[in-house]
Amino acid sequence: MAGSAIAPPLLHLRDVTKSFGPVAAVRGVSLPLYPGEAHALVGENGAGKSTLVKMLAGVHRPDAGHVELDGRPVALADPAAARAAGIAVIHQEPTLFPDLTVAENIFMGRQPTGRLGRIDRAAMEGAAARLFARLGVALDPGRQARGLSIADQQLTEIAKALSVDARVFVMDEPTAALSGIEAERLFSVTRGLCERGAAVLFISHRFEEVFALCRRVTVLRDGRLVSTGLVADVTVDTVVRRMVGREVSALYPREPGAGAARGEVVLDVRGLGRRGVFEDISFTVRAGEIVALAGLVGAGRSEVVRAVFGVDRHDAGEVRVRGRRLPPGSPAAAVAAGLALVPEDRRRQGLVMELSVQRNAALTRLRHLARLGLLSARRERRFAAEWAGRLRVRHGGLGDPVGTLSGGNQQKLVLAKWLATGPRVLIVDEPTRGIDVGSKAEVHRIISRLAAEGLAVLMVSSELPEVLGMADRVLVMREGRITAELPRAEATEESVMFAATGQREVRA
Amino acid sequence: MTAADAHSSPASPDARAAQNASPSPAPPASGAPPAGGRAPGPSGGRRGAARLGAARETGVLLALLLLVAGTTLANSRFLSAQSVKDILLGAAVMVVLAAGQTLVVVTRNIDLSVGSVLGLAAFATGKLFVAQPGAPLPLALLVGLALGAACGLLNGALIAAARVPALVITLGTLYVFRGLDHSWASGEQINAADMPHGFLDFGTATVLGVPVLALIAAAVLLAVGVFLGSYRTGRELYAIGSEPTAARLSGIRVGRRVFLAFVISGALAGLAGVLHAARFGTVDATVGTGMELQVVAAVVVGGVAIFGGSGTAYGAALGALLLTTIGSALTVLRVDPFWQQAVDGGLILAAICLDRVLALRGTRRARAKEAPHGA
């Protein structure tokens, strides 16, 4: 342990492991959090950070290992137990009650009470207002949480964590949706917490924040601990290299000749808008090109592709596929025109989990596979075997339910299902979310091979390395608008983040 | 305390809305400089939200007043003391049930067994007085409450254990409780003649012209309303219905709270059974059949969101009063009673459409406000 006369850790994760089905999200991670300092936890999306957070929050229980508080093991059986142990968590995705007021959201279960145990609303709203004042934001504590912007939701979450008289603060990307000034405010509040002896676990993708705020940094990769140590001993470069663990170019292989032979414009989106969600979205995708739609969670990327595909109606602009205008709000017309959408949530929108591998693969081609309206099991089986082989889907048997496949193989099956329709444009929303690294590379290889074969690909992704490694062009969205269009050569982590957050680089 | 007082209790959102209804969109007096960050979101949301909730209840109240006024114009006897007393008596049982149902519905659940629980409790009351004609009234009320609570306990335990939607569980217990009732009664009917006078008098007694049953209903309503509005547990019920995942994450014991809601709903249905027996004096195994749907209708018409998270017991009670009054009005106006169901149904559809329109408009306005501060 470096540092002079350091106190014992306030909270200590010891060899914790957590698996979800076949995927080990966290494997044997130990992590000490010392009083009075902020500890950064970095890693790519899917490295296991959020799983670690959820174990501290009492949402998940470790399969092995345990958590120590003040040197004594504690069982964080549920969120209430975690809170009682003095752990306050800011979750990555805001967890608010839309029907209740902001103040109630902050103090739920801990509302100040007056006579006869009745909630003292005035006191509650006053306390909330003081919290917001501390954070330097003017948010009305008495308004309903429904309709709050992502940033305001985030601020409410932060206020909630501050309102608990906690000793350990866990912040899972608290600044993701904040402006520079709001983030700066949060840092000074965090420093104040540390001065009062609190331990902070701080998760962020923004290295300038990590280096400015934290004393220690721990790097996770694929659920394992790569390194942990003082921030002073590392540079951004070393941290990034440890996070990725390999050269970006090796991880995201583009087929030779990719991006060279660009075909004609296949997908042409002009001035697309949906009131209050996104506006003035214009872009094109050419045959053989991979265009990435990057941005922060909540920027409206998925909403745009849903509107392009016709799942949602747009109320301005138009979508043309090979020059032909698509009727708004009709996925059937989109499929007929050669569009295919691989949705973000494959478990709910991409596959029918209870059905067999073969039935799922054939779902988009039922008419083609049927004779006289009756589905031939033999043809279905042959068809599914062919596609599963082509995309190297590893499965027990074609008759097994899809739910038994790993995430990566499920995703490949969704791809197969749509590729079978012979699309001209493939839209993939978060193609590698929640799948293991090996399958990720395979999905990437498949997508870039498809592009090389002349398919136009529109990819929504929250993973910057994926965006930078795969895309020929990067469109960056922020709060419902496209704020930058970057060709591959100009797209860097900084340029994309700049456009996505609308903030200047703090780091020199 | 009368029902009218309950509606203007300081705990009710109506009152809050009235206080907050000032049109000025001024930011809160937090005293902090806005630090130059994002402009403070226009604080119209709160007022809008509260106004929306209040509008819903005011709307029902307005419909009620219009109905009463219109019917009275057509037939002046509609507002006679006797007629008003009849309506209040009829509404009393429904209001008690609606208050209980509100507790369940705000948690995004539903209790379909209340009609059967009411029937069971009503028959138990009759049996009690047949066996013990001298039994004191509080004992009867207590028996009803306890029997209902036991039924609610079973509902809650099944829902917690089976992790099956409450709709299915309570649909099952609806038939189970009714079946128990039938096998217990085995065709027997307990008539007013078998009941002690004291108990029957209780069913028709008035204080200053207001039926005692209505006073009891008002007291129950007030208790449930204050519980939901101003107690931590009550607010947690809303939180659970508003966003179950968030409720779990914020440490609310969701299972325990939902269980509690079902126990109270059952207990209140049991109490309603005793009130029902007192009012009609005649009980058999069919008492309360179909009442669960009337209660759900009243709750929905009164502005309690069927998907949980919003609405008040006061609104639900207004809904119950409105539906009861429509029944009486149609009789007074000599409309074929068959029409009543059609009117009730139309009212439910209108209420749901209204909620949907208001909700859509609300989110759209909120979005429109949030969107421009991009760029």
CSV table of N, CA and C in Angstrom, one decimal, chain A residues 116-228:
chain,number,residue,atom,x,y,z
A,116,LEU,N,-47.3,13.4,14.2
A,116,LEU,CA,-47.9,12.1,14.0
A,116,LEU,C,-47.3,11.3,12.9
A,117,GLY,N,-46.0,11.6,12.6
A,117,GLY,CA,-45.3,10.9,11.6
A,117,GLY,C,-45.7,11.2,10.2
A,118,ARG,N,-46.4,12.3,10.0
A,118,ARG,CA,-46.8,12.8,8.7
A,118,ARG,C,-45.6,13.4,8.0
A,119,ILE,N,-45.5,13.2,6.7
A,119,ILE,CA,-44.4,13.8,5.9
A,119,ILE,C,-44.5,15.3,5.9
A,120,ASP,N,-43.4,16.0,6.2
A,120,ASP,CA,-43.4,17.4,6.2
A,120,ASP,C,-42.9,17.9,4.9
A,121,ARG,N,-43.8,18.2,4.0
A,121,ARG,CA,-43.4,18.4,2.6
A,121,ARG,C,-42.6,19.7,2.5
A,122,ALA,N,-42.9,20.7,3.3
A,122,ALA,CA,-42.2,21.9,3.2
A,122,ALA,C,-40.7,21.7,3.6
A,123,ALA,N,-40.5,20.9,4.6
A,123,ALA,CA,-39.2,20.7,5.1
A,123,ALA,C,-38.4,19.8,4.0
A,124,MET,N,-39.2,18.9,3.4
A,124,MET,CA,-38.6,18.0,2.4
A,124,MET,C,-38.1,18.8,1.2
A,125,GLU,N,-39.0,19.7,0.7
A,125,GLU,CA,-38.7,20.5,-0.4
A,125,GLU,C,-37.5,21.5,-0.1
A,126,GLY,N,-37.6,22.0,1.1
A,126,GLY,CA,-36.5,22.9,1.5
A,126,GLY,C,-35.1,22.2,1.5
A,127,ALA,N,-35.2,20.9,2.1
A,127,ALA,CA,-33.9,20.2,2.1
A,127,ALA,C,-33.4,19.9,0.7
A,128,ALA,N,-34.4,19.5,-0.2
A,128,ALA,CA,-34.0,19.3,-1.6
A,128,ALA,C,-33.4,20.5,-2.2
A,129,ALA,N,-34.0,21.7,-2.0
A,129,ALA,CA,-33.5,22.9,-2.5
A,129,ALA,C,-32.1,23.2,-2.1
A,130,ARG,N,-31.9,22.9,-0.8
A,130,ARG,CA,-30.5,23.1,-0.3
A,130,ARG,C,-29.5,22.2,-1.0
A,131,LEU,N,-29.9,20.9,-1.2
A,131,LEU,CA,-29.0,20.0,-1.9
A,131,LEU,C,-28.7,20.6,-3.3
A,132,PHE,N,-29.7,21.0,-4.0
A,132,PHE,CA,-29.5,21.6,-5.3
A,132,PHE,C,-28.7,22.8,-5.3
A,133,ALA,N,-28.8,23.6,-4.2
A,133,ALA,CA,-28.0,24.8,-4.1
A,133,ALA,C,-26.5,24.4,-3.9
A,134,ARG,N,-26.3,23.3,-3.2
A,134,ARG,CA,-25.0,22.8,-3.0
A,134,ARG,C,-24.4,22.4,-4.3
A,135,LEU,N,-25.2,21.8,-5.2
A,135,LEU,CA,-24.8,21.4,-6.5
A,135,LEU,C,-24.8,22.5,-7.5
A,136,GLY,N,-25.3,23.7,-7.0
A,136,GLY,CA,-25.3,24.8,-7.9
A,136,GLY,C,-26.3,24.7,-9.1
A,137,VAL,N,-27.4,24.0,-8.9
A,137,VAL,CA,-28.4,24.0,-10.0
A,137,VAL,C,-29.7,24.5,-9.5
A,138,ALA,N,-30.5,25.1,-10.3
A,138,ALA,CA,-31.8,25.5,-10.0
A,138,ALA,C,-32.8,24.6,-10.5
A,139,LEU,N,-33.2,23.6,-9.7
A,139,LEU,CA,-34.2,22.6,-10.1
A,139,LEU,C,-35.3,22.7,-9.1
A,140,ASP,N,-36.5,22.8,-9.6
A,140,ASP,CA,-37.6,23.0,-8.7
A,140,ASP,C,-37.9,21.6,-8.0
A,141,PRO,N,-37.7,21.6,-6.7
A,141,PRO,CA,-37.9,20.3,-6.0
A,141,PRO,C,-39.4,19.8,-6.0
A,142,GLY,N,-40.3,20.7,-6.2
A,142,GLY,CA,-41.7,20.4,-6.2
A,142,GLY,C,-42.3,19.9,-7.5
A,143,ARG,N,-41.5,19.9,-8.6
A,143,ARG,CA,-42.0,19.5,-9.9
A,143,ARG,C,-42.0,18.0,-10.0
A,144,GLN,N,-42.8,17.5,-10.9
A,144,GLN,CA,-42.9,16.1,-11.1
A,144,GLN,C,-41.6,15.6,-11.9
A,145,ALA,N,-41.2,14.4,-11.6
A,145,ALA,CA,-39.9,14.0,-12.2
A,145,ALA,C,-40.2,13.6,-13.7
A,146,ARG,N,-41.4,13.3,-14.1
A,146,ARG,CA,-41.7,13.0,-15.5
A,146,ARG,C,-41.3,14.2,-16.3
A,147,GLY,N,-40.6,13.9,-17.4
A,147,GLY,CA,-40.2,15.0,-18.3
A,147,GLY,C,-38.9,15.7,-18.0
A,148,LEU,N,-38.2,15.3,-16.9
A,148,LEU,CA,-36.9,15.9,-16.7
A,148,LEU,C,-35.9,15.5,-17.7
A,149,SER,N,-35.0,16.4,-18.1
A,149,SER,CA,-34.0,16.1,-19.0
A,149,SER,C,-33.1,15.1,-18.4
A,150,ILE,N,-32.3,14.4,-19.2
A,150,ILE,CA,-31.4,13.4,-18.7
A,150,ILE,C,-30.4,14.0,-17.7
A,151,ALA,N,-29.9,15.2,-18.0
A,151,ALA,CA,-29.0,15.9,-17.1
A,151,ALA,C,-29.7,16.1,-15.7
A,152,ASP,N,-30.9,16.6,-15.8
A,152,ASP,CA,-31.6,16.9,-14.5
A,152,ASP,C,-32.0,15.6,-13.8
A,153,GLN,N,-32.2,14.6,-14.5
A,153,GLN,CA,-32.4,13.3,-13.8
A,153,GLN,C,-31.2,12.9,-13.1
A,154,GLN,N,-30.1,13.1,-13.8
A,154,GLN,CA,-28.8,12.7,-13.2
A,154,GLN,C,-28.5,13.5,-12.0
A,155,LEU,N,-28.8,14.8,-12.0
A,155,LEU,CA,-28.6,15.7,-10.9
A,155,LEU,C,-29.5,15.3,-9.7
A,156,THR,N,-30.7,14.8,-10.0
A,156,THR,CA,-31.6,14.4,-9.0
A,156,THR,C,-31.0,13.1,-8.3
A,157,GLU,N,-30.4,12.2,-9.1
A,157,GLU,CA,-29.8,11.1,-8.6
A,157,GLU,C,-28.6,11.4,-7.6
A,158,ILE,N,-27.9,12.4,-8.1
A,158,ILE,CA,-26.7,12.9,-7.3
A,158,ILE,C,-27.2,13.5,-6.0
A,159,ALA,N,-28.2,14.3,-6.1
A,159,ALA,CA,-28.8,14.9,-4.8
A,159,ALA,C,-29.3,13.8,-3.9
A,160,LYS,N,-29.9,12.7,-4.5
A,160,LYS,CA,-30.4,11.6,-3.7
A,160,LYS,C,-29.2,11.0,-2.9
A,161,ALA,N,-28.1,10.7,-3.6
A,161,ALA,CA,-27.0,10.1,-2.9
A,161,ALA,C,-26.4,11.0,-1.8
A,162,LEU,N,-26.4,12.3,-2.1
A,162,LEU,CA,-25.8,13.3,-1.1
A,162,LEU,C,-26.7,13.3,0.1
A,163,SER,N,-28.0,13.1,-0.1
A,163,SER,CA,-29.0,13.3,1.0
A,163,SER,C,-28.8,12.2,2.0
A,164,VAL,N,-28.3,11.1,1.6
A,164,VAL,CA,-28.0,10.0,2.5
A,164,VAL,C,-26.8,10.3,3.3
A,165,ASP,N,-26.8,10.1,4.5
A,165,ASP,CA,-25.6,10.4,5.3
A,165,ASP,C,-24.7,9.2,5.2
A,166,ALA,N,-24.1,9.1,4.0
A,166,ALA,CA,-23.3,7.9,3.7
A,166,ALA,C,-21.8,8.1,3.9
A,167,ARG,N,-21.1,7.0,4.1
A,167,ARG,CA,-19.7,7.0,4.2
A,167,ARG,C,-19.0,6.6,2.9
A,168,VAL,N,-19.7,5.8,2.2
A,168,VAL,CA,-19.1,5.3,0.9
A,168,VAL,C,-20.1,5.8,-0.2
A,169,PHE,N,-19.5,6.5,-1.2
A,169,PHE,CA,-20.3,6.9,-2.3
A,169,PHE,C,-19.8,6.2,-3.6
A,170,VAL,N,-20.7,5.6,-4.3
A,170,VAL,CA,-20.4,4.9,-5.5
A,170,VAL,C,-21.1,5.7,-6.6
A,171,MET,N,-20.3,6.2,-7.6
A,171,MET,CA,-20.9,7.0,-8.6
A,171,MET,C,-20.6,6.4,-10.0
A,172,ASP,N,-21.6,5.8,-10.6
A,172,ASP,CA,-21.4,5.1,-11.8
A,172,ASP,C,-21.7,6.1,-13.0
A,173,GLU,N,-20.7,6.7,-13.6
A,173,GLU,CA,-20.7,7.6,-14.6
A,173,GLU,C,-21.7,8.8,-14.3
A,174,PRO,N,-21.4,9.5,-13.2
A,174,PRO,CA,-22.4,10.5,-12.8
A,174,PRO,C,-22.3,11.7,-13.8
A,175,THR,N,-21.3,11.9,-14.5
A,175,THR,CA,-21.1,13.1,-15.3
A,175,THR,C,-21.5,12.9,-16.8
A,176,ALA,N,-22.0,11.6,-17.1
A,176,ALA,CA,-22.2,11.3,-18.5
A,176,ALA,C,-23.0,12.3,-19.2
A,177,ALA,N,-24.0,12.8,-18.5
A,177,ALA,CA,-25.0,13.8,-19.2
A,177,ALA,C,-24.8,15.2,-18.7
A,178,LEU,N,-23.8,15.5,-17.9
A,178,LEU,CA,-23.7,16.8,-17.4
A,178,LEU,C,-22.9,17.7,-18.2
A,179,SER,N,-23.2,19.0,-18.1
A,179,SER,CA,-22.3,20.0,-18.8
A,179,SER,C,-21.1,20.2,-17.9
A,180,GLY,N,-20.1,20.9,-18.5
A,180,GLY,CA,-18.8,21.0,-17.8
A,180,GLY,C,-18.9,21.7,-16.5
A,181,ILE,N,-19.8,22.7,-16.4
A,181,ILE,CA,-19.9,23.5,-15.2
A,181,ILE,C,-20.6,22.6,-14.1
A,182,GLU,N,-21.6,21.9,-14.5
A,182,GLU,CA,-22.3,21.0,-13.6
A,182,GLU,C,-21.4,19.9,-13.1
A,183,ALA,N,-20.6,19.4,-14.0
A,183,ALA,CA,-19.6,18.3,-13.6
A,183,ALA,C,-18.6,18.9,-12.6
A,184,GLU,N,-18.1,20.1,-12.8
A,184,GLU,CA,-17.2,20.8,-12.0
A,184,GLU,C,-17.8,21.0,-10.6
A,185,ARG,N,-19.0,21.3,-10.5
A,185,ARG,CA,-19.7,21.5,-9.2
A,185,ARG,C,-19.7,20.1,-8.5
A,186,LEU,N,-20.0,19.1,-9.2
A,186,LEU,CA,-20.1,17.8,-8.6
A,186,LEU,C,-18.7,17.4,-8.0
A,187,PHE,N,-17.6,17.8,-8.8
A,187,PHE,CA,-16.3,17.5,-8.3
A,187,PHE,C,-16.0,18.2,-7.0
A,188,SER,N,-16.4,19.5,-6.9
A,188,SER,CA,-16.1,20.2,-5.7
A,188,SER,C,-16.9,19.6,-4.5
A,189,VAL,N,-18.1,19.2,-4.8
A,189,VAL,CA,-18.9,18.5,-3.8
A,189,VAL,C,-18.3,17.2,-3.4
A,190,THR,N,-17.8,16.5,-4.4
A,190,THR,CA,-17.1,15.2,-4.1
A,190,THR,C,-15.9,15.4,-3.2
A,191,ARG,N,-15.1,16.4,-3.6
A,191,ARG,CA,-13.9,16.7,-2.8
A,191,ARG,C,-14.3,17.0,-1.3
A,192,GLY,N,-15.4,17.7,-1.2
A,192,GLY,CA,-15.9,18.0,0.1
A,192,GLY,C,-16.2,16.8,0.9
A,193,LEU,N,-16.9,15.8,0.2
A,193,LEU,CA,-17.2,14.6,0.9
A,193,LEU,C,-15.9,13.8,1.3
A,194,CYS,N,-14.9,13.9,0.5
A,194,CYS,CA,-13.7,13.2,0.8
A,194,CYS,C,-13.0,13.9,2.0
A,195,GLU,N,-13.1,15.2,2.0
A,195,GLU,CA,-12.5,15.9,3.2
A,195,GLU,C,-13.1,15.5,4.5
A,196,ARG,N,-14.4,15.1,4.4
A,196,ARG,CA,-15.1,14.7,5.6
A,196,ARG,C,-14.9,13.2,5.9
A,197,GLY,N,-14.0,12.6,5.1
A,197,GLY,CA,-13.7,11.2,5.5
A,197,GLY,C,-14.4,10.2,4.7
A,198,ALA,N,-15.2,10.6,3.7
A,198,ALA,CA,-16.0,9.6,2.9
A,198,ALA,C,-15.0,8.9,1.9
A,199,ALA,N,-15.4,7.7,1.5
A,199,ALA,CA,-14.7,7.0,0.4
A,199,ALA,C,-15.6,7.1,-0.8
A,200,VAL,N,-15.0,7.4,-1.9
A,200,VAL,CA,-15.7,7.5,-3.2
A,200,VAL,C,-15.2,6.6,-4.2
A,201,LEU,N,-16.1,5.8,-4.8
A,201,LEU,CA,-15.7,5.0,-6.0
A,201,LEU,C,-16.3,5.8,-7.2
A,202,PHE,N,-15.5,6.2,-8.1
A,202,PHE,CA,-15.9,7.1,-9.2
A,202,PHE,C,-15.6,6.4,-10.5
A,203,ILE,N,-16.7,6.2,-11.3
A,203,ILE,CA,-16.6,5.6,-12.6
A,203,ILE,C,-16.8,6.6,-13.7
A,204,SER,N,-15.9,6.6,-14.6
A,204,SER,CA,-16.0,7.6,-15.7
A,204,SER,C,-15.2,7.2,-16.9
A,205,HIS,N,-15.7,7.7,-18.0
A,205,HIS,CA,-15.0,7.4,-19.3
A,205,HIS,C,-14.1,8.6,-19.6
A,206,ARG,N,-14.2,9.7,-18.8
A,206,ARG,CA,-13.5,10.9,-19.1
A,206,ARG,C,-12.2,10.9,-18.2
A,207,PHE,N,-11.1,10.8,-18.9
A,207,PHE,CA,-9.9,10.6,-18.1
A,207,PHE,C,-9.5,11.9,-17.4
A,208,GLU,N,-9.8,13.1,-18.0
A,208,GLU,CA,-9.4,14.3,-17.3
A,208,GLU,C,-10.1,14.4,-16.0
A,209,GLU,N,-11.3,13.9,-15.9
A,209,GLU,CA,-12.0,13.8,-14.6
A,209,GLU,C,-11.3,12.9,-13.6
A,210,VAL,N,-10.9,11.8,-14.1
A,210,VAL,CA,-10.3,10.8,-13.3
A,210,VAL,C,-9.0,11.3,-12.7
A,211,PHE,N,-8.2,12.0,-13.6
A,211,PHE,CA,-6.9,12.5,-13.2
A,211,PHE,C,-7.0,13.7,-12.3
A,212,ALA,N,-8.1,14.4,-12.4
A,212,ALA,CA,-8.2,15.6,-11.6
A,212,ALA,C,-8.8,15.3,-10.2
A,213,LEU,N,-9.6,14.3,-10.2
A,213,LEU,CA,-10.4,14.1,-8.9
A,213,LEU,C,-9.8,12.9,-8.1
A,214,CYS,N,-9.3,11.9,-8.7
A,214,CYS,CA,-9.1,10.7,-8.0
A,214,CYS,C,-7.6,10.5,-7.5
A,215,ARG,N,-7.5,9.8,-6.5
A,215,ARG,CA,-6.1,9.5,-6.0
A,215,ARG,C,-5.6,8.1,-6.5
A,216,ARG,N,-6.6,7.2,-6.6
A,216,ARG,CA,-6.2,5.9,-7.1
A,216,ARG,C,-7.1,5.6,-8.3
A,217,VAL,N,-6.5,4.7,-9.1
A,217,VAL,CA,-7.3,4.2,-10.3
A,217,VAL,C,-7.1,2.7,-10.4
A,218,THR,N,-8.3,2.1,-10.7
A,218,THR,CA,-8.3,0.6,-10.9
A,218,THR,C,-8.8,0.4,-12.3
A,219,VAL,N,-8.1,-0.4,-13.1
A,219,VAL,CA,-8.5,-0.7,-14.4
A,219,VAL,C,-9.1,-2.1,-14.5
A,220,LEU,N,-10.3,-2.3,-15.0
A,220,LEU,CA,-10.9,-3.6,-15.2
A,220,LEU,C,-10.9,-3.9,-16.7
A,221,ARG,N,-10.7,-5.2,-17.0
A,221,ARG,CA,-10.9,-5.6,-18.4
A,221,ARG,C,-11.5,-7.0,-18.4
A,222,ASP,N,-12.6,-7.1,-19.2
A,222,ASP,CA,-13.3,-8.4,-19.3
A,222,ASP,C,-13.5,-9.0,-17.9
A,223,GLY,N,-13.9,-8.2,-17.0
A,223,GLY,CA,-14.3,-8.7,-15.6
A,223,GLY,C,-13.1,-8.9,-14.7
A,224,ARG,N,-11.9,-8.8,-15.2
A,224,ARG,CA,-10.8,-9.0,-14.3
A,224,ARG,C,-10.1,-7.7,-14.0
A,225,LEU,N,-9.4,-7.7,-12.8
A,225,LEU,CA,-8.7,-6.5,-12.4
A,225,LEU,C,-7.3,-6.5,-13.2
A,226,VAL,N,-7.0,-5.4,-13.9
A,226,VAL,CA,-5.8,-5.4,-14.6
A,226,VAL,C,-4.7,-4.7,-13.8
A,227,SER,N,-5.1,-3.6,-13.2
A,227,SER,CA,-4.1,-2.9,-12.3
A,227,SER,C,-4.8,-2.0,-11.4
A,228,THR,N,-4.2,-1.7,-10.2
A,228,THR,CA,-4.8,-0.8,-9.3
A,228,THR,C,-3.6,0.0,-8.7
